[in-house]
Short mmCIF file of C-alpha atoms in Angstrom, two decimals:
data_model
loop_
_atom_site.label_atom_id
_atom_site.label_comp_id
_atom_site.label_asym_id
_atom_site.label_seq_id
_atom_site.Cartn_x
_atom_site.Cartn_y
_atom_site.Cartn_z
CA UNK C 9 15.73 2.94 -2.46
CA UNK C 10 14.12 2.77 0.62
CA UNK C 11 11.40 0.67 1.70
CA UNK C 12 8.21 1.92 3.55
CA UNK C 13 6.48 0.10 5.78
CA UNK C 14 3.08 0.84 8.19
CA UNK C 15 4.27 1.17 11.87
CA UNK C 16 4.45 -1.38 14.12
CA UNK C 17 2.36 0.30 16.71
CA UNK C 18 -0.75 0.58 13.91
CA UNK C 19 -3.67 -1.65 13.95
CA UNK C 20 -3.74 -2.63 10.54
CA UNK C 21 -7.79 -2.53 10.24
CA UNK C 22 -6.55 1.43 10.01
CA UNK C 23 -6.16 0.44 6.18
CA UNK C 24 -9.74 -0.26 6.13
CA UNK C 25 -10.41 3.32 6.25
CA UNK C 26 -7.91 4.17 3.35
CA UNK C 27 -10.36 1.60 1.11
CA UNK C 28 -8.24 -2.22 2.03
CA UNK C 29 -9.44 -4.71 2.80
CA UNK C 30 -8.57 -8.03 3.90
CA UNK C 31 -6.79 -10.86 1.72
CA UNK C 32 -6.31 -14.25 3.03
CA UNK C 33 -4.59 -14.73 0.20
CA UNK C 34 -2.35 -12.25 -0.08
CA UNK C 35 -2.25 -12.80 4.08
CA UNK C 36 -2.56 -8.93 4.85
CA UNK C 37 -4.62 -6.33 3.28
CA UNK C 38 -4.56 -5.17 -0.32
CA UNK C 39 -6.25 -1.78 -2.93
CA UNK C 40 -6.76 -2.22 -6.42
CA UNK C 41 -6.55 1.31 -7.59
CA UNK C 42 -7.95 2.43 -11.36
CA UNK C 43 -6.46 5.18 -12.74
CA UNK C 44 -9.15 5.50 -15.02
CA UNK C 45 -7.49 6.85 -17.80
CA UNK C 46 -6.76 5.67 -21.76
CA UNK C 47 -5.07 2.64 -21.04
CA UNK C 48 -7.01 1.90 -17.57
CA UNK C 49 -3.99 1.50 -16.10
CA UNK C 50 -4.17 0.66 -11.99
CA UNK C 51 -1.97 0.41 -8.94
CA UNK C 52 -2.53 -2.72 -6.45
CA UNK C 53 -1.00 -2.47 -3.06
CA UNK C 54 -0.40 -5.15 -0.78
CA UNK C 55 0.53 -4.84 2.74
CA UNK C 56 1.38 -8.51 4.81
CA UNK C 57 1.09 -8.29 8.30
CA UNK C 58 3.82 -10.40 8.82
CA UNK C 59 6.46 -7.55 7.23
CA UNK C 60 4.45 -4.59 6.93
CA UNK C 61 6.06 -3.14 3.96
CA UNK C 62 3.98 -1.56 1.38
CA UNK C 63 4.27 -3.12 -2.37
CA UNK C 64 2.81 -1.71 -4.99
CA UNK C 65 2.52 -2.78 -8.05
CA UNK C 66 1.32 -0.68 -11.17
CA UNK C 67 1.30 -0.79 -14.68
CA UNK C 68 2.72 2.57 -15.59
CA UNK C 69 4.34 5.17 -13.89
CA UNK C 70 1.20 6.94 -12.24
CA UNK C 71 0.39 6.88 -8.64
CA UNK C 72 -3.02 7.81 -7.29
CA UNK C 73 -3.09 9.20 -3.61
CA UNK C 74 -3.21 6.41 -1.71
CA UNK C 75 0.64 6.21 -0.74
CA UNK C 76 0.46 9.90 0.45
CA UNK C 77 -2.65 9.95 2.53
CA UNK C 78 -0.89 6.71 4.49
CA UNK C 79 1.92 8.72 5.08
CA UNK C 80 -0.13 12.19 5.84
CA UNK C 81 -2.23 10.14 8.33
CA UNK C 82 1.31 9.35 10.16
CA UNK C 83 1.07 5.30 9.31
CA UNK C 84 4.21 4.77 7.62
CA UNK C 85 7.68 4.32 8.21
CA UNK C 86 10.89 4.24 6.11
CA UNK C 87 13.08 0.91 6.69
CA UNK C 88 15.66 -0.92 5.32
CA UNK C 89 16.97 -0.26 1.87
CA UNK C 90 16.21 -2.04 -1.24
CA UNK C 91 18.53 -2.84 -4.40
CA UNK C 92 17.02 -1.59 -7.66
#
């Protein structure tokens, strides 16, 4: 599996316009998505600025649009590879 990441030539206050926002905790910017159906499940992304990569973390196996608009908007990157 590979691992996406934003590119290292965005300004990450870019996310800010896909509806982050700023964490300090987290230390990057992070989306809590609802998915607003029976079980109101949701998808929360986080995105470090130290790495980059996207992590998202949801309760089922929904995702909303969020991970395609990054990459329509040209933002994202594949890197790496990841064991499942």
């Amino acid at each position: 599996m590979h691992l996406l990441k934003i590119k290292d030539d965005v300004d990450l206050k870019e996310l800010e316009k896909f509806g982050f926002s700023y964490n300090r905790i987290y230390g990057g910017y992070t989306k809590k998505v609802y998915l607003k159906n029976d079980s109101d499940d949701k998808n929360f992304y986080v995105i470090r600025e130290n790495s980059r990569i996207i992590k998202i973390t949801r309760l089922d196996g929904k995702l909303d649009d969020t991970l395609y608009d990054l990459i329509q908007a040209n933002l994202v990157e594949k890197v790496g590879e990841k064991n499942v």
